[in-house]
Amino acid sequence: VKRLPWLALAAAAGVGLYGVWHTRSQALVRPATSGPRIVILGAGFGGMMAARELCRRGYGQKARILIVDHHNYHLFTPMLYQVAAWGLDPYNVSYAVREFAGHHGIGFRRGAVTDIDFDGHKVQLQDGEEPYDYLVIALGSTTNYFGDQAAPKHTFPIKWLEDGVAIRNWTIDRVEQASQTADAAQRQALLTFVVIGGGATGVETAAALMDLLCHVLARDYPSLDPSEARVVVVEMLDRLLGAMDQRIADMALDQLRAMGVEVWLKTKATEITGDHITTSDGRTLRTHTVMWTAGVRAPDVIGNLATEHGKGGSIKVDQYLQVVGRRGVFAVGDNASITDAKTGQPVPLLAQSAMQEGSAAGANIARQIVGEPLEPFSYHSLGDALALGRTSGVIASGPIIIGGFPGWLAWRVVHLARLTSYRDKLATVLDWSWGYLRALDTTRLQMQPAPEPATVAGAYHSD
Ligand SMILES: Cc1cc2nc3c(=O)[nH]c(=O)nc-3n(C[C@H](O)[C@H](O)[C@H](O)COP(=O)(O)OP(=O)(O)OC[C@H]3O[C@@H](n4cnc5c(N)ncnc54)[C@H](O)[C@@H]3O)c2cc1C
């Protein structure tokens, strides 16, 4: 086990060298100027895989493909919690869409989609519009507060890169304040971190935070007692990880409790304010940090479309992933509401399903262009994976379930393989290995946005 970081570093060096060679050998390709217009909304897992599949079939040169996204990067969400928990640099989990587009002859437009005019075959953006012959809708989901008015004001979502950075900045501030506070009750409140929602993101975030607090506090904040730090998961159901196998849920619960994370099952947060939460069983917990990972729903731009909707406002699609009644328009990933023909259950909202659907939609567009029959989508679950801090994890596929350190190792290998660019893979292995060797996580810089020049100079302040 002790040699592992060195082996990882050696592997990283190999991957890095191969990556440099591979990236340099890829020529830039100019986007096509003729052919059908294929517009892909969203550069997430579904959108990127649709583009990749079309290019694999030669449509990078035969069609005018355009990706539209309001971010200019693809976000690798499964590792976002590590940005929040000071473990990874934000650049490691994001990949420039223009780099991908440039190498495949695809156009990219940074813009916010506000509406889709299905009859007029055009997409409405905040600053213009884009006509299409074929459309892939892959705009993902947004945080679901289930009508709780206080939650958006007093909790942090963990959905976008900005959220990860915001949590990191906020938690660093709370720990710094705690290190300067003589008032024990106030210090305890500053060092109490609450996660609402015991799904995969909530569980992974809680484990990573607990690990961080135990290791970093002990080492970098000599005035603080790590045993004062509390991480509490509040979950309404009687179990964690409602969407996963019960065996994984049990292992995760045991592991979290062994790490010192408090898990409050069958509990609902009934009041959330800036300095405490109250729960359905009457407990009050003083805290300044509450993270909300209780669920997702379709963003309003999807929910408001004049089409048939499924659970959470997603779009009902047929077996080919085509929006019901709209030829040439496909919805994938979190935007698609489709039943798995094998299990009769809805296809889960996961990166792996978004990727499979993206590929299948890209292939069906290619078939539609040449008049071939479309192929029905079939979902293949690759299993579940969960990281529980720096040394433990669970990975399960069919009857096989691996926990503890081997599970953690398998989780890291699987996620490294899925990271988009060689640069990200290399940087991540380096961050992990360094963190492991030094027995703490490495990325502890607070990254606040720079103040506006006018604010600095005070030039435009009338008062
Ligand atoms: C913190 C977190 C952790 C997760 N961990 C896992 C995991 O470990 N394993 C797993 O399988 N799944 C995981 N998921 C779920 C997984 O991320 C989603 O199911 C998957 O990303 C869905 O893919 P998508 O293509 O539908 O949407 P996304 O990947 O979310 O992509 C949507 C894209 O659309 C863009 N966009 C959104 N709205 C607009 C707009 N109005 N205009 C322009 N662009 C817009 C966004 O910028 C984004 O690039 C996690 C999700 C989160 C939030």
XYZ file of C-alpha atoms and ligand atoms in Angstrom:
516
model
C 0.000 0.000 0.000
C 2.893 2.358 0.843
C 4.314 1.982 -2.661
C 0.973 2.849 -4.226
C 1.519 6.611 -4.589
C 4.872 6.000 -6.287
C 3.306 3.468 -8.649
C 0.535 5.995 -9.333
C 3.118 8.700 -10.037
C 4.959 6.374 -12.450
C 1.664 5.550 -14.179
C 0.873 9.272 -14.306
C 4.199 9.997 -15.970
C 3.378 7.368 -18.624
C -0.116 8.742 -19.152
C 1.296 12.281 -19.303
C 3.863 11.429 -21.953
C 1.279 9.560 -24.013
C -1.128 12.476 -23.565
C 1.419 15.033 -24.780
C 2.168 12.884 -27.844
C -1.545 12.237 -28.509
C -2.577 15.885 -28.128
C 0.248 17.153 -30.337
C -0.546 14.590 -33.024
C -4.184 15.764 -33.274
C -4.579 18.335 -36.016
C -7.096 21.171 -35.833
C -10.047 20.581 -38.178
C -12.069 23.414 -39.703
C -15.856 23.106 -39.191
C -17.822 22.031 -42.298
C -19.631 24.819 -44.180
C -22.300 22.653 -45.806
C -24.478 19.668 -44.887
C -27.325 19.337 -42.397
C -27.222 21.565 -39.314
C -27.006 19.477 -36.147
C -27.313 21.537 -32.980
C -26.373 19.933 -29.652
C -27.635 21.764 -26.568
C -25.317 21.152 -23.617
C -21.681 20.068 -23.408
C -22.302 17.650 -20.550
C -22.047 13.867 -20.719
C -24.951 13.393 -23.128
C -24.095 16.260 -25.480
C -20.405 15.447 -25.730
C -21.095 11.783 -26.468
C -23.633 12.672 -29.168
C -21.010 14.883 -30.828
C -18.336 12.225 -30.460
C -20.529 9.553 -32.037
C -21.429 11.786 -34.980
C -17.731 12.513 -35.551
C -16.868 8.828 -35.265
C -19.297 8.273 -38.138
C -17.646 10.992 -40.228
C -20.240 13.728 -39.676
C -17.617 16.142 -38.332
C -16.857 16.756 -42.018
C -20.260 16.009 -43.601
C -22.505 18.079 -41.333
C -22.452 21.451 -39.616
C -22.378 20.420 -35.964
C -22.714 23.098 -33.308
C -22.480 22.627 -29.531
C -24.171 25.315 -27.423
C -23.468 25.669 -23.708
C -23.493 28.520 -21.233
C -20.191 27.262 -19.833
C -17.179 26.931 -22.092
C -16.141 23.712 -20.378
C -17.415 20.178 -19.857
C -17.774 19.419 -16.139
C -16.910 16.002 -14.737
C -19.543 16.051 -11.964
C -18.618 12.736 -10.273
C -15.507 14.389 -8.833
C -16.962 17.840 -8.136
C -17.313 17.067 -4.436
C -13.511 16.787 -4.272
C -13.240 20.409 -5.386
C -15.629 21.342 -2.562
C -13.637 19.274 -0.062
C -10.296 20.946 -0.925
C -8.992 17.799 -2.622
C -8.847 18.728 -6.303
C -8.187 21.794 -8.339
C -11.270 22.974 -10.328
C -9.283 22.657 -13.563
C -8.915 18.901 -12.988
C -12.646 18.310 -13.356
C -13.323 20.654 -16.270
C -12.368 20.354 -19.915
C -12.436 23.142 -22.499
C -15.167 22.401 -25.057
C -13.342 24.431 -27.707
C -10.375 22.060 -27.470
C -12.639 19.094 -28.251
C -14.548 21.045 -30.910
C -11.355 22.265 -32.606
C -10.016 18.740 -33.030
C -13.278 17.409 -34.494
C -14.398 20.181 -36.845
C -17.319 21.094 -34.598
C -18.554 24.630 -33.935
C -19.067 25.916 -30.378
C -21.250 28.800 -29.241
C -21.216 29.950 -25.656
C -24.743 30.981 -24.852
C -27.729 30.364 -22.598
C -30.644 28.486 -24.173
C -33.950 30.133 -23.256
C -36.480 28.308 -25.481
C -36.911 25.908 -28.407
C -39.245 26.660 -31.300
C -39.961 23.119 -32.536
C -42.252 24.263 -35.378
C -39.781 26.927 -36.577
C -36.806 24.547 -36.138
C -34.767 27.015 -34.120
C -33.263 27.379 -30.670
C -33.721 30.642 -28.820
C -30.666 31.904 -26.944
C -30.341 34.834 -24.564
C -28.413 36.676 -27.270
C -29.734 35.290 -30.570
C -30.994 32.100 -32.142
C -29.698 29.007 -33.923
C -31.613 27.159 -36.649
C -31.365 23.375 -36.799
C -32.228 20.378 -38.982
C -31.470 17.911 -36.177
C -31.401 18.702 -32.480
C -30.013 16.995 -29.363
C -31.359 18.355 -26.083
C -28.880 17.644 -23.274
C -29.168 20.543 -20.825
C -28.966 18.397 -17.688
C -30.807 19.159 -14.469
C -30.908 21.753 -11.730
C -31.101 21.538 -7.937
C -34.541 20.633 -6.623
C -35.447 22.400 -3.369
C -38.925 20.825 -3.331
C -40.517 24.194 -2.630
C -38.421 24.916 0.490
C -38.135 28.721 0.506
C -35.186 28.919 2.924
C -33.009 26.296 1.252
C -31.864 28.361 -1.760
C -30.933 31.231 0.598
C -29.127 29.322 3.329
C -27.684 26.212 1.680
C -25.020 25.486 -0.911
C -26.025 23.331 -3.887
C -23.344 21.015 -5.330
C -24.143 21.086 -9.005
C -21.807 23.358 -10.946
C -18.112 24.151 -10.727
C -18.920 27.511 -9.107
C -20.702 25.619 -6.303
C -17.631 23.469 -5.621
C -15.388 26.541 -5.477
C -17.915 28.462 -3.341
C -18.092 25.630 -0.778
C -14.336 25.363 -0.703
C -13.949 29.117 -0.085
C -16.703 29.144 2.521
C -15.423 26.134 4.478
C -11.843 27.464 4.464
C -13.207 30.720 5.910
C -15.195 28.912 8.617
C -12.143 26.869 9.672
C -9.943 29.998 9.721
C -12.545 31.807 11.857
C -12.810 28.821 14.193
C -9.044 28.884 14.697
C -9.346 32.476 15.962
C -12.412 31.994 18.168
C -12.130 31.619 21.921
C -15.900 31.030 22.346
C -16.273 27.217 22.397
C -19.932 27.193 21.282
C -19.206 29.504 18.357
C -16.175 27.410 17.387
C -18.304 24.274 17.446
C -20.906 25.935 15.180
C -18.189 27.035 12.751
C -16.818 23.488 12.625
C -20.209 21.825 12.088
C -20.999 20.944 8.477
C -24.416 19.636 7.479
C -25.285 17.772 4.284
C -29.002 17.539 3.472
C -29.641 14.432 1.355
C -28.066 10.989 1.695
C -27.719 10.193 -2.018
C -24.371 9.509 -3.691
C -23.278 13.164 -3.790
C -24.244 13.757 -0.151
C -22.492 10.618 1.088
C -19.291 11.241 -0.890
C -19.189 14.899 0.174
C -19.719 14.067 3.860
C -16.977 11.412 3.825
C -14.530 13.710 2.038
C -15.233 16.600 4.440
C -14.775 14.412 7.512
C -11.499 13.098 6.156
C -10.361 16.598 5.350
C -11.241 17.953 8.781
C -9.489 15.097 10.578
C -6.276 15.384 8.565
C -5.955 19.061 7.711
C -7.126 20.357 11.070
C -4.682 18.140 12.906
C -1.795 19.282 10.771
C -2.386 22.876 9.707
C -4.428 24.288 12.601
C -2.600 23.450 15.822
C -4.988 25.633 17.838
C -7.975 23.479 16.800
C -9.038 20.140 18.207
C -10.173 17.924 15.271
C -12.601 16.129 17.591
C -14.631 19.359 17.709
C -15.430 19.032 13.993
C -18.819 17.533 13.115
C -20.211 16.389 9.791
C -23.905 15.476 9.832
C -25.921 13.889 7.017
C -29.679 14.495 7.267
C -31.749 12.008 5.220
C -35.527 11.695 5.080
C -35.582 7.996 4.168
C -34.738 5.126 6.502
C -31.592 4.341 4.482
C -28.829 6.060 2.546
C -28.395 5.845 -1.243
C -32.035 5.145 -2.088
C -31.181 4.588 -5.780
C -28.456 2.013 -5.093
C -28.258 -1.605 -3.942
C -29.049 -2.055 -0.216
C -25.649 -3.762 0.288
C -23.837 -0.614 -0.862
C -26.042 1.523 1.359
C -25.228 -0.652 4.401
C -21.485 -0.564 3.675
C -21.579 3.205 3.200
C -23.488 3.708 6.466
C -21.007 1.588 8.434
C -18.048 3.338 6.849
C -19.422 6.840 7.440
C -20.149 6.081 11.080
C -16.687 4.536 11.509
C -15.201 7.777 10.188
C -17.193 9.801 12.719
C -19.852 11.191 10.355
C -23.259 11.441 12.064
C -26.048 10.049 9.875
C -29.565 11.114 10.875
C -31.967 8.821 9.015
C -35.772 9.290 8.871
C -35.095 12.970 9.590
C -36.198 16.080 7.712
C -34.735 19.560 8.032
C -37.795 21.641 8.972
C -36.045 24.987 9.463
C -32.826 26.193 7.901
C -31.340 29.576 8.803
C -27.922 31.176 8.508
C -26.817 29.849 11.915
C -28.807 26.710 12.698
C -31.071 23.976 11.408
C -34.031 22.362 13.149
C -35.127 18.846 12.274
C -38.419 16.955 12.273
C -37.473 15.088 15.461
C -37.038 18.393 17.325
C -33.255 18.646 17.287
C -31.543 22.007 16.738
C -28.015 22.103 15.414
C -25.907 25.263 15.350
C -24.075 25.492 12.042
C -23.054 28.043 9.430
C -22.603 25.535 6.600
C -25.441 23.531 5.098
C -25.056 21.777 1.741
C -28.128 20.698 -0.230
C -27.872 17.477 -2.239
C -31.482 16.321 -1.827
C -32.459 16.020 -5.480
C -32.607 17.401 -8.996
C -35.291 18.431 -11.460
C -35.384 19.616 -15.067
C -34.370 23.262 -15.497
C -37.232 25.668 -16.327
C -36.168 25.922 -19.971
C -36.914 22.185 -20.300
C -39.927 22.091 -17.975
C -41.612 24.908 -19.918
C -41.296 23.275 -23.365
C -44.564 22.481 -25.111
C -44.087 18.722 -25.161
C -44.957 15.676 -23.040
C -43.108 15.632 -19.709
C -42.041 12.822 -17.382
C -40.795 12.798 -13.767
C -39.225 16.052 -12.554
C -40.155 17.872 -15.765
C -37.896 15.795 -18.066
C -38.981 15.223 -21.679
C -40.816 12.038 -22.718
C -38.939 10.326 -25.529
C -39.735 7.271 -27.636
C -37.611 4.113 -27.756
C -35.229 5.871 -30.189
C -34.733 8.802 -27.754
C -36.712 11.008 -30.115
C -38.953 13.606 -28.477
C -42.511 12.312 -28.809
C -43.991 13.653 -32.051
C -40.847 15.597 -33.114
C -38.866 13.928 -35.879
C -35.145 14.741 -35.751
C -35.287 16.081 -32.178
C -33.666 13.901 -29.517
C -33.450 14.344 -25.732
C -30.788 12.556 -23.690
C -29.326 12.302 -20.201
C -31.142 14.007 -17.360
C -33.498 15.634 -19.898
C -34.856 12.307 -21.210
C -37.682 10.385 -19.578
C -37.410 6.794 -20.833
C -38.094 3.359 -19.373
C -35.469 0.637 -19.371
C -37.078 -2.140 -21.429
C -35.165 -4.821 -19.442
C -36.198 -3.736 -15.934
C -39.364 -1.751 -16.607
C -37.835 0.989 -14.406
C -36.986 4.531 -15.526
C -33.418 4.794 -16.831
C -31.534 6.418 -13.896
C -30.210 9.973 -14.120
C -26.522 9.131 -14.187
C -23.447 10.047 -16.179
C -23.258 6.500 -17.599
C -26.856 6.608 -18.881
C -26.343 10.113 -20.310
C -23.255 8.904 -22.167
C -25.003 5.834 -23.573
C -28.025 7.895 -24.605
C -25.821 10.584 -26.169
C -24.040 7.967 -28.310
C -27.336 6.324 -29.262
C -28.918 9.664 -30.255
C -25.843 10.600 -32.326
C -26.028 7.226 -34.102
C -29.757 7.631 -34.759
C -29.252 11.102 -36.242
C -26.603 9.630 -38.557
C -29.103 6.912 -39.574
C -31.888 9.437 -40.071
C -29.701 11.578 -42.363
C -29.140 8.663 -44.751
C -32.683 7.293 -44.424
C -31.793 4.135 -42.472
C -34.193 2.806 -39.815
C -33.509 4.041 -36.279
C -32.323 1.661 -33.565
C -34.057 1.468 -30.183
C -32.033 2.533 -27.165
C -31.030 -0.134 -24.687
C -29.479 0.765 -21.325
C -26.648 -1.315 -19.890
C -25.951 -0.587 -16.253
C -22.226 -0.703 -15.574
C -22.823 -0.797 -11.815
C -22.429 1.683 -8.984
C -19.332 3.264 -7.527
C -18.853 5.343 -4.433
C -15.784 6.902 -2.806
C -15.760 7.209 0.982
C -12.903 9.491 1.853
C -9.236 9.004 1.062
C -8.921 5.268 1.614
C -12.276 3.556 1.311
C -14.925 3.053 -1.333
C -17.483 0.656 -2.756
C -17.847 -0.535 -6.312
C -20.598 -2.950 -7.377
C -21.492 -4.552 -10.659
C -24.148 -7.306 -10.750
C -23.486 -9.771 -7.909
C -19.896 -8.504 -7.411
C -19.339 -5.939 -4.704
C -15.938 -4.682 -3.584
C -15.553 -2.451 -0.558
C -12.832 -0.895 1.593
C -9.458 -0.073 0.116
C -9.858 -2.258 -3.042
C -13.206 -0.527 -3.639
C -11.544 2.867 -3.264
C -8.780 1.850 -5.697
C -11.304 0.568 -8.239
C -13.311 3.811 -7.893
C -10.228 5.882 -8.668
C -9.222 3.766 -11.678
C -12.758 3.901 -13.131
C -13.058 7.661 -12.670
C -9.580 8.415 -13.952
C -10.333 6.432 -17.095
C -13.513 8.469 -17.599
C -11.904 11.903 -17.132
C -11.957 13.637 -20.494
C -8.461 14.984 -21.103
C -4.971 13.626 -20.476
C -4.091 16.849 -18.699
C -6.945 16.293 -16.223
C -5.948 12.639 -15.697
C -2.334 13.588 -15.053
C -3.117 16.508 -12.746
C -5.598 14.399 -10.795
C -3.170 11.526 -10.251
C -0.558 14.040 -9.107
C -3.000 15.722 -6.681
C -4.176 12.382 -5.292
C -0.668 10.954 -4.955
C 0.711 14.077 -3.326
C -2.234 14.246 -0.966
C -1.749 10.601 -0.082
C 2.010 10.895 0.444
C 1.621 13.998 2.593
C -1.337 12.460 4.440
C -3.572 15.402 3.603
C -5.333 16.985 0.700
C -3.418 19.541 -1.222
C -5.611 22.193 -2.740
C -6.193 24.553 0.126
C -5.990 27.921 -1.566
C -9.022 30.116 -1.264
C -10.069 31.322 -4.698
C -12.215 34.406 -4.490
C -13.234 36.231 -7.650
C -11.073 39.315 -8.248
C -12.808 42.567 -7.288
C -14.142 44.655 -10.162
C -11.560 47.287 -11.177
C -14.143 50.015 -10.559
C -14.683 48.754 -6.987
C -10.957 48.799 -6.337
C -10.525 52.311 -7.662
C -13.820 53.514 -6.229
C -14.163 55.455 -9.480
C -17.872 54.852 -10.027
C -19.117 55.142 -6.476
C -21.372 58.166 -6.186
C -21.548 58.054 -2.398
C -22.256 16.635 -7.796
C -22.736 15.547 -8.716
C -22.137 14.291 -8.657
C -22.558 13.278 -9.508
N -21.922 12.072 -9.439
C -22.240 11.107 -10.307
C -21.524 9.869 -10.309
O -20.631 9.655 -9.491
N -21.856 8.949 -11.240
C -22.836 9.162 -12.151
O -23.074 8.301 -13.004
N -23.549 10.305 -12.169
C -23.269 11.288 -11.281
N -23.962 12.470 -11.284
C -25.082 12.635 -12.224
C -24.557 13.053 -13.573
O -23.692 14.156 -13.430
C -25.707 13.463 -14.489
O -26.671 12.452 -14.518
C -25.160 13.722 -15.888
O -24.246 14.802 -15.836
C -26.277 14.049 -16.858
O -25.702 14.344 -18.088
P -26.393 15.406 -19.055
O -25.610 15.408 -20.307
O -27.847 15.142 -19.117
O -26.243 16.795 -18.282
P -24.949 17.543 -17.773
O -23.781 16.654 -17.771
O -25.343 18.190 -16.498
O -24.721 18.651 -18.876
C -25.621 19.691 -19.104
C -24.890 20.804 -19.822
O -25.845 21.773 -20.229
C -25.377 23.074 -19.931
N -26.552 23.914 -19.723
C -27.505 23.779 -18.783
N -28.475 24.692 -18.953
C -28.123 25.437 -20.024
C -28.732 26.518 -20.716
N -29.907 27.031 -20.351
N -28.099 27.036 -21.784
C -26.903 26.526 -22.196
N -26.293 25.497 -21.587
C -26.895 24.954 -20.512
C -24.507 22.896 -18.705
O -23.525 23.925 -18.632
C -23.894 21.527 -18.937
O -22.659 21.614 -19.589
C -23.595 13.500 -10.426
C -24.206 14.759 -10.480
C -23.786 15.775 -9.634
C -24.429 17.132 -9.709
